[in-house]
Amino acid sequence: MPEFMVISTGGTIASRPGSLGLTPSLPGEELLSSLDGLERHGGVTILDLFSKDSSNMSPEDWKMMAACLKAEEEEYDGFLILHGTDTMAYSASALSFFLPGFSKPVVLTGSMFPMGEPGSDAESNVRESFAFLSALAMEGRTGVCISFHGRLIHGPRSQKILSHDTTAFSSINYPELGFIRNGKAVLGEKPFLAPRYPVDVSSLSVETSIFLVTLFPGFKARFLEHLADAAPRAIVLEALGLGGVPYLGENLLNPIARFRERNIPVVITTQCVYGGVDLSVYEVGKRTLALGAISGKDMTREAIIAKLMITLPVCGTDCLEELLHENFCDEISAPPPQG
């Protein structure tokens, strides 16, 4: 029988009412104690790594999870991480970049309502996660993914798009990896996972001096100018449509030029959930390319930020565009064939 480790980190799934609202307080052992039949999937070891509302998650917590997974890699056939939903997509992306060549499947899940609450999705999400984890382990599949509401989503392509509904997560610009049918896991797409990355991420270093800015009509150019004075390591602009950055009236191209003069990379993504950016289509995109901006292509916001955080400490800015556009773990789509 396979052996699995459950790593509990808190979140709604482990929450109970407190004086100021729901707060994570349920240990992993107690959380799973009411779920009979899990043993049919194999042996289960439970580890309480920490207990946080995921809004309080930090990159230090990503490093703790990654270090734990590395330390236990040879002892278990798969890992289930119980996690809050608000930053689960960030953690799934970060772990994907922290764990090149990791030899076991890692599944993250949580719930929109606490375990044991009437109508909660917690029990079904945990049971379905074990079903997915067993199927992945049986087929020798690896990678980091999210199991939620009967669907398996590739970690660096995941995003929480609904704040209340139990169908909270979507797979962005990428097929789902599996689904539950009649209580059984059916696996689909097998992601590309590079056995090693072009940079050494084993130190688990993280750069957090990154600004994420959402543009809107009338956005003041001087606000971006002030960001240059703060000297971040990178700027991510959530632009309009396919990546449009306004330059009539409030000219936002001048601040981008200033960032580049100061060797501050500017990555442009879109506020649209699906489709990604293509800066080569419209003038409002081409002008940014001429200034040296980097296209975020079809990566999610979470994947872009996590990839920047993890690659900047080891590569700096000299080859950043090349690395951002290199496919590590199917976080970015390959360009269509030419001709």
Short mmCIF file of C-alpha atoms in Angstrom, two decimals:
data_model
loop_
_atom_site.label_atom_id
_atom_site.label_comp_id
_atom_site.label_asym_id
_atom_site.label_seq_id
_atom_site.Cartn_x
_atom_site.Cartn_y
_atom_site.Cartn_z
CA MET A 1 0.00 0.00 0.00
CA PRO A 2 1.25 3.53 -0.75
CA GLU A 3 2.18 5.89 2.05
CA PHE A 4 1.00 9.51 1.98
CA MET A 5 1.84 12.53 4.10
CA VAL A 6 -0.80 15.15 4.92
CA ILE A 7 0.73 18.56 5.71
CA SER A 8 -1.68 20.84 7.55
CA THR A 9 -1.12 24.60 7.29
CA GLY A 10 -4.46 26.01 8.49
CA GLY A 11 -6.98 27.83 6.32
CA THR A 12 -10.78 27.80 6.36
CA ILE A 13 -10.81 24.00 6.30
CA ALA A 14 -9.20 24.01 9.77
CA SER A 15 -11.07 27.02 11.15
CA ARG A 16 -13.42 27.46 14.07
CA PRO A 17 -15.35 30.55 15.22
CA GLY A 18 -13.24 32.87 17.36
CA SER A 19 -13.88 36.19 19.08
CA LEU A 20 -13.06 38.09 15.87
CA GLY A 21 -14.37 35.58 13.32
CA LEU A 22 -13.21 32.30 11.83
CA THR A 23 -9.63 31.42 12.72
CA PRO A 24 -7.53 28.29 11.99
CA SER A 25 -7.40 26.21 15.17
CA LEU A 26 -8.08 22.58 14.24
CA PRO A 27 -5.06 20.21 14.21
CA GLY A 28 -4.71 17.95 11.20
CA GLU A 29 -5.35 14.77 13.19
CA GLU A 30 -8.66 16.10 14.46
CA LEU A 31 -9.53 17.55 11.07
CA LEU A 32 -9.28 14.14 9.38
CA SER A 33 -10.57 12.03 12.28
CA SER A 34 -14.18 12.15 11.10
CA LEU A 35 -13.36 10.93 7.59
CA ASP A 36 -13.60 7.16 7.62
CA GLY A 37 -12.34 5.11 4.70
CA LEU A 38 -9.24 7.19 3.89
CA GLU A 39 -7.11 4.18 4.80
CA ARG A 40 -8.23 2.42 1.62
CA HIS A 41 -5.94 4.78 -0.28
CA GLY A 42 -2.92 3.78 1.82
CA GLY A 43 -1.11 4.77 4.99
CA VAL A 44 -1.54 8.36 6.15
CA THR A 45 0.89 10.37 8.28
CA ILE A 46 -0.24 13.83 9.43
CA LEU A 47 2.10 16.74 10.07
CA ASP A 48 0.97 20.09 11.49
CA LEU A 49 3.51 22.39 9.87
CA PHE A 50 1.81 25.63 10.98
CA SER A 51 -1.71 27.02 11.24
CA LYS A 52 -2.54 30.25 9.44
CA ASP A 53 -5.29 32.00 7.58
CA SER A 54 -3.74 31.91 4.11
CA SER A 55 -4.07 35.68 3.81
CA ASN A 56 -1.23 35.70 6.34
CA MET A 57 0.92 33.36 4.24
CA SER A 58 4.35 34.67 3.32
CA PRO A 59 7.20 33.45 1.12
CA GLU A 60 8.82 32.14 4.31
CA ASP A 61 5.91 29.72 4.56
CA TRP A 62 6.47 28.60 0.95
CA LYS A 63 10.07 27.87 1.92
CA MET A 64 8.95 25.86 4.95
CA MET A 65 6.59 23.78 2.81
CA ALA A 66 9.24 23.23 0.13
CA ALA A 67 11.86 22.26 2.70
CA CYS A 68 9.43 19.84 4.35
CA LEU A 69 8.58 18.21 1.02
CA LYS A 70 12.26 17.84 0.14
CA ALA A 71 13.06 16.32 3.52
CA GLU A 72 10.25 13.74 3.25
CA GLU A 73 10.44 13.07 -0.51
CA GLU A 74 11.89 9.56 -0.23
CA GLU A 75 9.63 8.47 2.64
CA TYR A 76 6.23 8.92 0.99
CA ASP A 77 4.49 8.21 -2.29
CA GLY A 78 2.62 11.51 -2.38
CA PHE A 79 1.77 14.60 -0.38
CA LEU A 80 -1.50 16.38 0.43
CA ILE A 81 -1.24 19.96 1.69
CA LEU A 82 -4.27 21.37 3.50
CA HIS A 83 -4.20 25.10 2.78
CA GLY A 84 -6.38 28.20 2.84
CA THR A 85 -7.90 29.17 -0.48
CA ASP A 86 -7.00 32.87 -0.65
CA THR A 87 -3.33 32.33 -1.49
CA MET A 88 -3.40 28.67 -2.53
CA ALA A 89 -2.65 29.55 -6.16
CA TYR A 90 0.42 31.54 -5.08
CA SER A 91 1.68 28.61 -2.98
CA ALA A 92 1.00 26.12 -5.78
CA SER A 93 2.96 28.30 -8.22
CA ALA A 94 5.84 28.88 -5.81
CA LEU A 95 6.17 25.20 -4.93
CA SER A 96 6.19 24.37 -8.64
CA PHE A 97 9.21 26.65 -9.10
CA PHE A 98 10.93 25.55 -5.88
CA LEU A 99 10.81 21.81 -6.64
CA PRO A 100 12.43 20.97 -10.00
CA GLY A 101 12.66 17.23 -10.49
CA PHE A 102 10.56 16.45 -7.40
CA SER A 103 9.73 12.77 -7.73
CA LYS A 104 6.32 12.59 -6.02
CA PRO A 105 2.92 14.20 -6.65
CA VAL A 106 1.88 17.12 -4.47
CA VAL A 107 -1.80 18.05 -4.15
CA LEU A 108 -3.12 21.16 -2.38
CA THR A 109 -6.70 21.46 -1.22
CA GLY A 110 -8.83 23.42 1.22
CA SER A 111 -12.43 24.45 1.46
CA MET A 112 -14.75 27.43 1.35
CA PHE A 113 -16.46 26.35 4.58
CA PRO A 114 -14.92 24.79 7.72
CA MET A 115 -14.80 21.05 8.21
CA GLY A 116 -17.95 19.86 10.00
CA GLU A 117 -20.06 22.90 9.18
CA PRO A 118 -23.42 21.94 7.58
CA GLY A 119 -23.08 22.03 3.80
CA SER A 120 -19.28 22.31 3.96
CA ASP A 121 -17.23 21.30 0.94
CA ALA A 122 -14.30 20.30 3.17
CA GLU A 123 -15.01 16.57 3.41
CA SER A 124 -15.61 16.10 -0.31
CA ASN A 125 -12.49 18.10 -1.22
CA VAL A 126 -10.30 15.98 1.07
CA ARG A 127 -11.76 12.69 -0.15
CA GLU A 128 -11.41 13.73 -3.79
CA SER A 129 -7.85 14.90 -3.15
CA PHE A 130 -6.92 11.46 -1.84
CA ALA A 131 -8.52 9.89 -4.90
CA PHE A 132 -6.46 12.16 -7.18
CA LEU A 133 -3.29 11.62 -5.15
CA SER A 134 -3.69 7.84 -5.31
CA ALA A 135 -4.24 7.94 -9.07
CA LEU A 136 -1.25 10.22 -9.61
CA ALA A 137 1.00 8.04 -7.47
CA MET A 138 -0.19 4.86 -9.19
CA GLU A 139 0.71 6.29 -12.62
CA GLY A 140 4.01 7.70 -11.37
CA ARG A 141 2.98 11.26 -12.14
CA THR A 142 4.63 14.22 -10.45
CA GLY A 143 4.10 17.96 -10.18
CA VAL A 144 2.14 20.33 -7.96
CA CYS A 145 -1.60 20.68 -8.44
CA ILE A 146 -4.79 21.85 -6.75
CA SER A 147 -7.77 19.60 -6.14
CA PHE A 148 -11.01 21.50 -5.68
CA HIS A 149 -14.68 20.73 -6.30
CA GLY A 150 -13.97 17.55 -8.21
CA ARG A 151 -11.35 19.03 -10.54
CA LEU A 152 -7.58 18.74 -10.65
CA ILE A 153 -5.78 21.93 -11.72
CA HIS A 154 -2.11 22.36 -12.61
CA GLY A 155 -0.52 24.43 -9.82
CA PRO A 156 1.10 27.25 -11.83
CA ARG A 157 -2.04 27.60 -13.96
CA SER A 158 -4.45 27.89 -11.03
CA GLN A 159 -6.32 30.97 -9.88
CA LYS A 160 -9.05 31.65 -7.35
CA ILE A 161 -11.72 33.53 -9.30
CA LEU A 162 -14.74 33.23 -6.96
CA SER A 163 -14.70 34.48 -3.37
CA HIS A 164 -17.74 32.59 -2.00
CA ASP A 165 -18.64 29.70 -4.29
CA THR A 166 -17.33 26.16 -3.83
CA THR A 167 -16.22 26.19 -7.50
CA ALA A 168 -13.68 28.83 -6.51
CA PHE A 169 -10.72 27.77 -8.66
CA SER A 170 -10.16 27.75 -12.40
CA SER A 171 -7.44 26.48 -14.68
CA ILE A 172 -6.17 29.49 -16.63
CA ASN A 173 -5.17 29.05 -20.28
CA TYR A 174 -4.54 25.35 -19.67
CA PRO A 175 -6.54 22.10 -19.66
CA GLU A 176 -7.63 20.62 -16.34
CA LEU A 177 -5.52 17.66 -15.23
CA GLY A 178 -8.40 15.47 -14.11
CA PHE A 179 -11.89 15.19 -12.69
CA ILE A 180 -13.96 13.00 -10.41
CA ARG A 181 -16.48 10.66 -12.03
CA ASN A 182 -18.67 8.44 -9.84
CA GLY A 183 -16.30 8.98 -6.94
CA LYS A 184 -13.19 7.95 -8.90
CA ALA A 185 -10.36 10.06 -10.22
CA VAL A 186 -9.97 10.31 -13.99
CA LEU A 187 -6.64 11.80 -15.06
CA GLY A 188 -6.16 13.79 -18.26
CA GLU A 189 -3.42 16.18 -19.37
CA LYS A 190 0.11 15.33 -18.25
CA PRO A 191 2.06 18.58 -17.82
CA PHE A 192 5.57 19.15 -19.06
CA LEU A 193 7.90 19.32 -16.06
CA ALA A 194 11.53 20.11 -16.74
CA PRO A 195 13.76 17.74 -14.72
CA ARG A 196 15.97 20.68 -13.87
CA TYR A 197 15.71 24.44 -14.29
CA PRO A 198 18.25 26.73 -15.97
CA VAL A 199 18.88 28.40 -12.59
CA ASP A 200 19.69 26.81 -9.24
CA VAL A 201 16.77 27.40 -6.88
CA SER A 202 17.94 24.96 -4.19
CA SER A 203 18.80 27.79 -1.77
CA LEU A 204 15.07 28.62 -1.57
CA SER A 205 15.92 32.32 -1.80
CA VAL A 206 13.05 34.75 -2.41
CA GLU A 207 12.97 38.37 -3.61
CA THR A 208 9.91 40.23 -2.32
CA SER A 209 10.72 43.75 -3.55
CA ILE A 210 8.22 43.56 -6.42
CA PHE A 211 5.36 45.94 -7.20
CA LEU A 212 2.10 44.81 -8.77
CA VAL A 213 0.20 47.73 -10.31
CA THR A 214 -3.27 47.60 -11.89
CA LEU A 215 -3.84 50.29 -14.53
CA PHE A 216 -7.13 52.06 -15.20
CA PRO A 217 -8.26 55.00 -17.40
CA GLY A 218 -6.85 58.17 -15.86
CA PHE A 219 -4.09 56.42 -13.89
CA LYS A 220 -1.58 59.13 -12.96
CA ALA A 221 1.84 58.85 -14.55
CA ARG A 222 3.40 60.48 -11.50
CA PHE A 223 2.34 57.50 -9.36
CA LEU A 224 4.49 55.22 -11.50
CA GLU A 225 7.30 57.79 -11.37
CA HIS A 226 7.28 57.58 -7.58
CA LEU A 227 7.56 53.80 -7.75
CA ALA A 228 10.87 54.17 -9.57
CA ASP A 229 12.19 56.15 -6.61
CA ALA A 230 11.38 53.18 -4.32
CA ALA A 231 13.84 51.08 -6.40
CA PRO A 232 11.98 47.76 -6.54
CA ARG A 233 13.65 44.76 -8.17
CA ALA A 234 10.77 44.45 -10.67
CA ILE A 235 7.41 45.97 -11.64
CA VAL A 236 4.43 43.96 -12.84
CA LEU A 237 1.83 46.03 -14.71
CA GLU A 238 -1.68 44.63 -15.07
CA ALA A 239 -2.47 46.43 -18.29
CA LEU A 240 -5.60 46.61 -20.45
CA GLY A 241 -6.80 43.94 -22.88
CA LEU A 242 -3.90 42.39 -24.79
CA GLY A 243 -1.47 44.51 -22.79
CA GLY A 244 -2.33 48.09 -23.65
CA VAL A 245 -0.60 50.87 -21.68
CA PRO A 246 -2.06 54.39 -22.13
CA TYR A 247 0.17 57.13 -23.53
CA LEU A 248 -2.29 59.90 -24.54
CA GLY A 249 -3.16 62.35 -21.78
CA GLU A 250 -1.52 60.52 -18.89
CA ASN A 251 1.55 59.11 -20.61
CA LEU A 252 2.57 55.94 -18.78
CA LEU A 253 5.36 55.18 -21.23
CA ASN A 254 7.71 57.74 -19.70
CA PRO A 255 7.77 55.97 -16.31
CA ILE A 256 8.41 52.66 -18.06
CA ALA A 257 11.39 54.23 -19.82
CA ARG A 258 12.61 55.51 -16.46
CA PHE A 259 12.32 52.05 -14.91
CA ARG A 260 14.41 50.59 -17.71
CA GLU A 261 17.04 53.32 -17.34
CA ARG A 262 17.37 52.22 -13.71
CA ASN A 263 17.54 48.54 -14.70
CA ILE A 264 14.17 47.79 -13.14
CA PRO A 265 12.40 45.13 -15.27
CA VAL A 266 8.79 45.83 -16.23
CA VAL A 267 6.59 42.78 -16.87
CA ILE A 268 3.26 43.43 -18.55
CA THR A 269 0.28 41.14 -17.99
CA THR A 270 -3.44 41.67 -18.43
CA GLN A 271 -6.44 42.25 -16.20
CA CYS A 272 -8.35 39.73 -18.31
CA VAL A 273 -8.52 36.35 -16.60
CA TYR A 274 -8.11 34.31 -19.79
CA GLY A 275 -6.08 34.74 -22.96
CA GLY A 276 -2.88 36.39 -21.77
CA VAL A 277 -1.15 39.32 -23.45
CA ASP A 278 0.29 39.88 -26.90
CA LEU A 279 2.22 43.13 -27.02
CA SER A 280 2.86 42.79 -30.77
CA VAL A 281 -0.73 43.46 -31.89
CA TYR A 282 -1.58 47.06 -30.98
CA GLU A 283 0.46 50.24 -30.93
CA VAL A 284 -0.23 50.58 -27.18
CA GLY A 285 1.60 47.29 -26.72
CA LYS A 286 4.35 47.68 -29.30
CA ARG A 287 5.44 50.97 -27.75
CA THR A 288 6.13 49.17 -24.46
CA LEU A 289 8.15 46.49 -26.22
CA ALA A 290 10.26 49.21 -27.82
CA LEU A 291 11.03 50.49 -24.33
CA GLY A 292 12.18 47.06 -23.17
CA ALA A 293 9.09 45.87 -21.32
CA ILE A 294 8.70 42.08 -20.94
CA SER A 295 5.55 40.28 -21.98
CA GLY A 296 3.93 38.09 -19.34
CA LYS A 297 2.36 36.11 -22.20
CA ASP A 298 -0.31 33.73 -20.88
CA MET A 299 1.06 33.19 -17.37
CA THR A 300 -1.21 33.86 -14.41
CA ARG A 301 -0.54 36.78 -12.12
CA GLU A 302 0.43 34.32 -9.39
CA ALA A 303 2.87 32.45 -11.62
CA ILE A 304 4.54 35.66 -12.81
CA ILE A 305 5.05 36.98 -9.30
CA ALA A 306 6.24 33.65 -7.89
CA LYS A 307 8.62 33.12 -10.81
CA LEU A 308 10.05 36.62 -10.38
CA MET A 309 10.45 36.12 -6.63
CA ILE A 310 12.33 32.86 -7.10
CA THR A 311 14.46 33.64 -10.17
CA LEU A 312 15.56 37.20 -9.35
CA PRO A 313 17.81 36.20 -6.40
CA VAL A 314 19.75 33.73 -8.52
CA CYS A 315 19.87 35.39 -11.95
CA GLY A 316 19.48 39.13 -11.38
CA THR A 317 18.01 41.15 -14.23
CA ASP A 318 20.45 40.42 -17.05
CA CYS A 319 18.75 37.27 -18.36
CA LEU A 320 15.37 37.76 -16.71
CA GLU A 321 13.34 38.01 -19.92
CA GLU A 322 14.86 34.80 -21.25
CA LEU A 323 14.06 32.98 -18.01
CA LEU A 324 10.51 34.31 -17.75
CA HIS A 325 9.82 33.11 -21.27
CA GLU A 326 11.39 29.68 -20.70
CA ASN A 327 8.95 26.92 -19.82
CA PHE A 328 9.89 25.41 -16.45
CA CYS A 329 6.71 23.47 -15.60
CA ASP A 330 4.04 24.35 -18.16
CA GLU A 331 3.43 27.72 -16.52
CA ILE A 332 3.72 29.35 -19.95
CA SER A 333 2.56 28.19 -23.37
CA ALA A 334 5.03 27.50 -26.12
CA PRO A 335 4.78 29.82 -29.13
CA PRO A 336 2.87 28.39 -32.12
CA PRO A 337 5.02 26.78 -34.81
CA GLN A 338 6.18 29.09 -37.57
CA GLY A 339 5.35 28.65 -41.24
#
